Coordinates of C-alpha atoms in Angstrom, one line a residue:
M1 CA -2.5 -18.3 -19.3
V2 CA 0.7 -19.3 -21.0
K3 CA -0.5 -17.7 -24.3
M4 CA -1.3 -14.5 -22.5
R5 CA 2.0 -14.3 -20.8
R6 CA 3.9 -15.0 -24.1
G7 CA 1.8 -12.3 -25.8
L8 CA 2.5 -9.8 -23.0
V9 CA 6.2 -10.5 -23.1
I10 CA 6.3 -9.9 -26.9
F11 CA 4.2 -6.7 -26.5
L12 CA 6.6 -5.3 -23.9
L13 CA 9.7 -6.3 -25.9
L14 CA 8.3 -4.6 -29.0
N15 CA 7.5 -1.4 -27.0
A16 CA 11.0 -1.5 -25.4
L17 CA 12.5 -1.8 -28.9
I18 CA 10.5 1.2 -30.2
V19 CA 11.3 3.3 -27.1
G20 CA 15.0 2.4 -27.4
L21 CA 15.1 3.4 -31.1
L22 CA 13.4 6.7 -30.3
V23 CA 15.8 7.5 -27.4
R24 CA 18.8 6.6 -29.6
S25 CA 17.6 8.9 -32.3
V26 CA 17.4 11.9 -29.9
F27 CA 20.1 10.8 -27.5
T28 CA 22.4 13.7 -28.3
L29 CA 19.6 16.2 -27.8
I30 CA 18.8 14.6 -24.5
T31 CA 22.4 14.7 -23.2
L32 CA 22.6 18.3 -24.5
L33 CA 20.1 19.3 -21.9
F34 CA 22.6 18.4 -19.2
E35 CA 25.6 20.0 -20.8
N36 CA 26.9 23.2 -19.3
G37 CA 30.2 23.5 -21.2
A38 CA 32.1 24.0 -17.9
R39 CA 34.8 21.4 -18.9
D40 CA 36.0 23.6 -21.8
A41 CA 35.0 27.1 -20.4
I42 CA 37.3 30.0 -20.9
L43 CA 37.9 31.0 -17.3
R44 CA 37.7 34.7 -16.4
A45 CA 41.0 34.4 -14.7
E46 CA 42.5 33.5 -18.1
I47 CA 41.3 36.7 -19.7
P48 CA 43.5 39.8 -19.2
A49 CA 41.7 43.0 -18.5
P50 CA 41.2 45.5 -21.4
N51 CA 44.5 47.2 -22.2
S52 CA 46.4 44.9 -19.8
E53 CA 50.1 44.3 -20.6
L54 CA 49.4 40.6 -20.3
I55 CA 47.5 40.6 -23.6
E56 CA 50.7 41.1 -25.5
Q57 CA 52.3 38.2 -23.7
K58 CA 49.7 35.7 -24.8
A59 CA 50.4 33.7 -28.0
R60 CA 48.0 34.5 -30.9
L61 CA 46.8 31.5 -32.9
I62 CA 43.7 32.8 -34.6
P63 CA 44.4 35.2 -37.5
K64 CA 43.3 38.8 -37.1
I65 CA 40.2 38.6 -39.5
I66 CA 36.6 39.6 -38.7
H67 CA 33.9 37.9 -40.8
Q68 CA 30.3 39.2 -41.1
T69 CA 27.5 38.3 -43.4
Y70 CA 24.6 40.3 -45.0
V71 CA 22.6 40.2 -48.2
N72 CA 24.6 43.1 -49.8
E73 CA 26.9 46.0 -48.8
S74 CA 24.0 48.2 -47.5
I75 CA 23.9 47.4 -43.8
P76 CA 20.6 48.4 -42.1
E77 CA 20.7 51.5 -39.9
H78 CA 20.0 49.6 -36.6
W79 CA 23.1 47.4 -37.1
R80 CA 25.6 50.0 -38.2
E81 CA 26.5 51.1 -34.7
A82 CA 27.3 47.5 -33.7
Q83 CA 29.3 47.0 -36.9
K84 CA 31.2 50.3 -36.4
S85 CA 32.1 49.3 -32.8
C86 CA 33.9 46.2 -34.0
L87 CA 35.7 48.1 -36.8
D88 CA 36.7 50.9 -34.5
Y89 CA 38.2 48.5 -31.9
H90 CA 40.0 46.5 -34.6
K91 CA 41.5 48.8 -37.2
D92 CA 44.5 46.4 -37.6
Y93 CA 42.2 43.4 -38.4
E94 CA 41.2 42.4 -41.9
Y95 CA 37.5 42.8 -42.4
K96 CA 35.4 40.5 -44.7
L97 CA 31.7 41.2 -45.3
W98 CA 30.3 38.1 -47.0
T99 CA 27.4 39.2 -49.2
D100 CA 25.1 36.7 -51.0
E101 CA 27.1 37.1 -54.2
K102 CA 30.5 36.8 -52.6
S103 CA 29.3 33.8 -50.5
K104 CA 28.0 31.9 -53.6
H105 CA 31.2 32.6 -55.5
F106 CA 33.4 31.4 -52.6
I107 CA 31.4 28.2 -52.3
A108 CA 31.5 27.6 -56.1
T109 CA 35.3 28.2 -56.1
E110 CA 36.5 26.5 -53.0
Y111 CA 33.8 24.0 -52.1
P112 CA 31.9 23.1 -55.3
W113 CA 30.6 19.8 -53.8
F114 CA 28.4 22.0 -51.5
L115 CA 27.1 24.4 -54.1
D116 CA 23.9 22.5 -54.9
T117 CA 23.0 22.2 -51.2
F118 CA 23.9 25.9 -50.7
N119 CA 21.6 27.0 -53.5
S120 CA 18.8 24.6 -52.4
Y121 CA 18.3 26.1 -48.9
P122 CA 14.8 27.5 -48.8
E123 CA 15.6 30.2 -46.2
P124 CA 18.3 32.9 -46.8
I125 CA 19.4 32.6 -43.1
Q126 CA 20.5 29.0 -43.9
R127 CA 23.1 30.3 -46.4
A128 CA 24.1 33.0 -43.9
D129 CA 24.6 30.3 -41.3
S130 CA 26.5 27.9 -43.5
I131 CA 28.9 30.4 -45.1
R132 CA 30.2 31.4 -41.6
Y133 CA 31.3 27.8 -41.0
F134 CA 33.1 27.6 -44.3
V135 CA 35.0 30.8 -44.0
L136 CA 36.2 30.0 -40.5
A137 CA 37.3 26.5 -41.7
Y138 CA 39.1 28.1 -44.7
F139 CA 40.5 31.4 -43.5
G140 CA 40.2 31.2 -39.8
G141 CA 39.5 34.3 -37.8
V142 CA 36.5 35.5 -35.8
Y143 CA 32.9 35.5 -37.0
I144 CA 30.5 38.1 -35.5
D145 CA 26.8 38.5 -36.2
L146 CA 25.8 42.1 -37.2
D147 CA 23.6 42.4 -34.1
D148 CA 26.6 41.8 -31.9
G149 CA 28.7 44.9 -31.1
C150 CA 32.2 44.8 -29.7
N151 CA 32.8 46.1 -26.2
R152 CA 36.6 45.7 -26.2
R153 CA 39.4 44.2 -28.4
L154 CA 39.1 40.5 -29.1
D155 CA 42.9 39.8 -28.9
P156 CA 42.7 37.6 -25.8
L157 CA 40.3 35.2 -27.7
L158 CA 42.9 34.8 -30.4
S159 CA 45.0 32.6 -28.0
Y160 CA 42.7 29.6 -28.4
P161 CA 42.6 27.2 -31.4
A162 CA 38.8 27.5 -31.5
W163 CA 36.0 29.0 -29.4
V164 CA 32.3 29.4 -29.5
R165 CA 29.9 30.9 -26.9
R166 CA 27.6 29.2 -24.5
T167 CA 23.9 30.0 -24.9
V168 CA 20.9 29.7 -22.6
P169 CA 19.2 27.3 -21.8
T170 CA 21.7 24.9 -23.3
G171 CA 24.1 24.3 -26.1
I172 CA 26.2 26.8 -28.0
S173 CA 25.4 29.7 -30.4
N174 CA 26.8 30.5 -33.8
D175 CA 26.6 34.3 -33.6
A176 CA 30.2 34.8 -32.3
M177 CA 33.0 32.2 -32.7
G178 CA 36.6 32.0 -33.8
A179 CA 39.1 29.4 -35.0
I180 CA 42.4 28.8 -36.7
P181 CA 42.3 27.8 -40.4
Q182 CA 41.3 24.1 -40.9
H183 CA 40.4 23.5 -37.2
P184 CA 39.1 19.9 -37.1
F185 CA 35.8 21.0 -35.4
F186 CA 34.8 23.4 -38.2
V187 CA 36.0 21.0 -40.8
H188 CA 33.7 18.4 -39.3
V189 CA 30.9 21.0 -39.1
I190 CA 31.0 21.7 -42.8
D191 CA 31.2 18.0 -43.6
M192 CA 28.0 17.4 -41.6
L193 CA 25.9 20.1 -43.2
Q194 CA 24.5 18.0 -46.1
K195 CA 23.5 15.2 -43.7
Y196 CA 21.4 17.6 -41.6
N197 CA 19.8 19.3 -44.6
R198 CA 16.2 18.3 -43.9
N199 CA 12.9 20.1 -44.1
W200 CA 11.1 19.8 -40.7
K201 CA 8.0 21.7 -42.1
L202 CA 8.3 24.5 -39.5
P203 CA 10.8 27.1 -40.8
Y204 CA 12.2 27.9 -37.4
I205 CA 12.9 24.2 -36.6
T206 CA 14.3 23.6 -40.1
V207 CA 16.7 26.5 -39.8
M208 CA 17.8 25.7 -36.2
Y209 CA 18.4 22.0 -36.8
S210 CA 19.9 22.2 -40.4
T211 CA 22.4 25.1 -40.1
G212 CA 21.6 27.1 -37.0
P213 CA 22.6 26.9 -33.3
L214 CA 20.9 23.6 -32.6
F215 CA 22.7 22.0 -35.5
L216 CA 26.0 23.4 -34.2
S217 CA 25.3 22.3 -30.7
V218 CA 24.5 18.7 -31.7
I219 CA 27.7 18.5 -33.8
W220 CA 29.7 20.0 -30.9
K221 CA 28.3 17.5 -28.4
E222 CA 29.1 14.6 -30.7
Y223 CA 32.6 16.1 -31.4
M224 CA 33.4 16.3 -27.7
R225 CA 32.9 12.5 -27.4
S226 CA 36.0 12.0 -29.5
N227 CA 38.1 13.6 -26.7
P228 CA 40.1 16.0 -29.0
N229 CA 43.6 17.0 -28.0
E230 CA 44.5 20.5 -27.0
E231 CA 44.9 21.7 -30.6
G232 CA 41.5 20.2 -31.5
R233 CA 39.7 21.5 -28.4
V234 CA 36.9 24.0 -28.6
R235 CA 36.8 26.5 -25.8
I236 CA 33.5 28.0 -24.5
L237 CA 33.0 31.7 -23.9
M238 CA 30.5 31.8 -21.0
P239 CA 27.6 34.3 -20.7
D240 CA 29.4 36.6 -18.3
E241 CA 32.4 36.9 -20.5
Y242 CA 30.1 37.3 -23.6
N243 CA 28.1 40.4 -22.8
R244 CA 26.9 40.7 -19.2
H245 CA 29.6 43.1 -17.8
E246 CA 31.5 46.2 -18.6
W247 CA 34.6 44.1 -19.2
S248 CA 32.7 41.5 -21.4
F249 CA 33.7 41.2 -25.1
F250 CA 30.3 41.9 -26.8
T251 CA 27.2 44.0 -26.6
H252 CA 23.9 42.7 -28.1
H253 CA 21.6 44.8 -30.4
R254 CA 18.3 44.2 -32.0
G255 CA 18.3 41.0 -34.2
N256 CA 16.4 37.8 -35.1
S257 CA 15.1 39.4 -38.3
W258 CA 14.4 36.0 -39.8
H259 CA 12.1 34.8 -37.1
G260 CA 8.5 34.0 -38.3
K261 CA 5.2 33.2 -36.6
D262 CA 6.3 29.6 -36.0
A263 CA 9.2 30.9 -33.8
Q264 CA 6.5 32.5 -31.5
L265 CA 5.0 29.0 -31.2
I266 CA 8.4 27.5 -30.3
F267 CA 9.1 30.2 -27.7
W268 CA 5.6 29.6 -26.2
M269 CA 6.3 25.9 -25.9
G270 CA 9.6 26.8 -24.2
R271 CA 7.8 28.9 -21.6
H272 CA 5.2 26.1 -20.9
W273 CA 7.6 23.1 -21.1
L274 CA 6.4 21.6 -17.8
L275 CA 2.7 21.5 -19.0
L276 CA 3.7 20.1 -22.3
T277 CA 5.8 17.4 -20.7
I278 CA 2.9 16.3 -18.5
L279 CA 0.6 16.3 -21.5
G280 CA 3.2 14.3 -23.5
F281 CA 3.5 11.6 -20.8
A282 CA -0.3 11.4 -20.6
A283 CA -0.6 11.1 -24.4
A284 CA 2.1 8.4 -24.4
G285 CA 0.2 6.5 -21.7
L286 CA -3.0 6.6 -23.7
V287 CA -1.2 5.4 -26.8
G288 CA 0.3 2.5 -24.8
L289 CA -3.1 1.5 -23.5
A290 CA -4.6 1.7 -27.0
A291 CA -1.7 -0.4 -28.4
W292 CA -2.2 -3.0 -25.7
W293 CA -5.9 -3.2 -26.3
A294 CA -5.3 -3.6 -30.1
Y295 CA -2.7 -6.2 -29.5
N296 CA -4.9 -8.1 -27.1
R297 CA -7.8 -8.1 -29.6
V298 CA -5.7 -9.1 -32.6
F299 CA -3.1 -11.5 -31.3
L300 CA -4.7 -12.9 -28.1
G301 CA -8.1 -13.5 -29.5
G302 CA -10.7 -10.8 -29.1
S303 CA -13.8 -12.7 -30.3
A304 CA -16.8 -13.3 -28.0
P305 CA -16.6 -16.5 -25.8
S306 CA -18.1 -19.6 -27.4
K307 CA -21.4 -21.1 -26.3
G308 CA -21.1 -23.0 -23.1
A309 CA -17.9 -21.2 -22.0
Q310 CA -17.9 -19.9 -18.4
R311 CA -19.0 -16.3 -18.1
S312 CA -18.3 -13.8 -15.3
P313 CA -21.2 -13.4 -12.9
P314 CA -23.5 -10.4 -13.7
G315 CA -22.0 -7.2 -12.6
R316 CA -18.5 -8.6 -12.4
R317 CA -16.6 -7.9 -15.6
Y318 CA -12.9 -8.9 -15.8
P319 CA -10.3 -8.5 -18.4
R320 CA -10.1 -11.4 -20.9
F321 CA -6.9 -12.9 -19.5
W322 CA -8.4 -13.0 -16.0
R323 CA -11.6 -14.7 -17.2
R324 CA -9.5 -17.4 -19.0
F325 CA -7.4 -18.1 -15.9
S326 CA -10.6 -18.3 -13.7
A327 CA -12.2 -20.7 -16.2
K328 CA -9.1 -23.0 -16.3
E329 CA -8.9 -23.1 -12.5
S330 CA -12.5 -24.1 -12.2
Y331 CA -12.1 -26.9 -14.8
E332 CA -9.0 -28.3 -12.9
L333 CA -10.9 -28.3 -9.6
L334 CA -13.8 -30.1 -11.1
E335 CA -11.5 -32.9 -12.5
N336 CA -9.9 -33.3 -9.1
R337 CA -13.3 -33.8 -7.4
H338 CA -14.2 -36.6 -9.8
E339 CA -10.8 -38.3 -9.1
V340 CA -11.6 -38.3 -5.3

């Protein structure tokens, strides 16, 4: 009985250690599920209406630069309207279109330590993702995806040292964001890119967690734990202010050109998360039972009882630890009877 209890305690401790390590490895992802960004949200009351005189009264910290990325200078027809809307609203802004050639030259010149990683990315979208972080860290300004059109001038957003937008169901996106040059958040982001450069086999997961929105969300969540001061704070543009109303800053056009078949699988999993969660717990339970059975056989002695050992009556089969306890109890009772 003592041996069984010791074995059970060791087994439970080992399982607790394994579970603890697993939870620790995904702790940020778990906490991200409960993060709504409200603490750093840009309140609608802070945002002057389009053409309001209050816009001119607000200090402008972010430089008037718009960054966008594409393979080359030939923007596809279905994105030209969105691109044109941003150019038309911001004729006084500097415009930088980062093609593949320009991006590679910029990295080689200003961040040569990252060039090998930049060239090694298997998906072009990873280079498009990473270059936006570098140009914001270096030049500052506003980055806008080509499938995001402008619905009004962005001047009110220049009053914050850095901002990103909230996405659904959780985390932040990297399709529209702004910052002052050398903002500590984006400096930290580019510093973490090499650490997160891993191949997760599925292209969608690899992109999302190495350079995409999931990567940025995890870094943002970890960055917030440092409690940055006002200058280092990252403000959050909420969905209503992003593109849900006539007074919102952006409009959304057709995009996601890099999504493959594996993305459809991920989206299916997202739609059936409850079923997958139940199946996951069931699978974990089966694995736990199998592990206990294997531990019991290997470490607590799984061989057949020796000749003469007490057996359970026919039709009554008990687990090994119960049979051992019952046999020990009978033996002790027998000794006590002889002593009487």
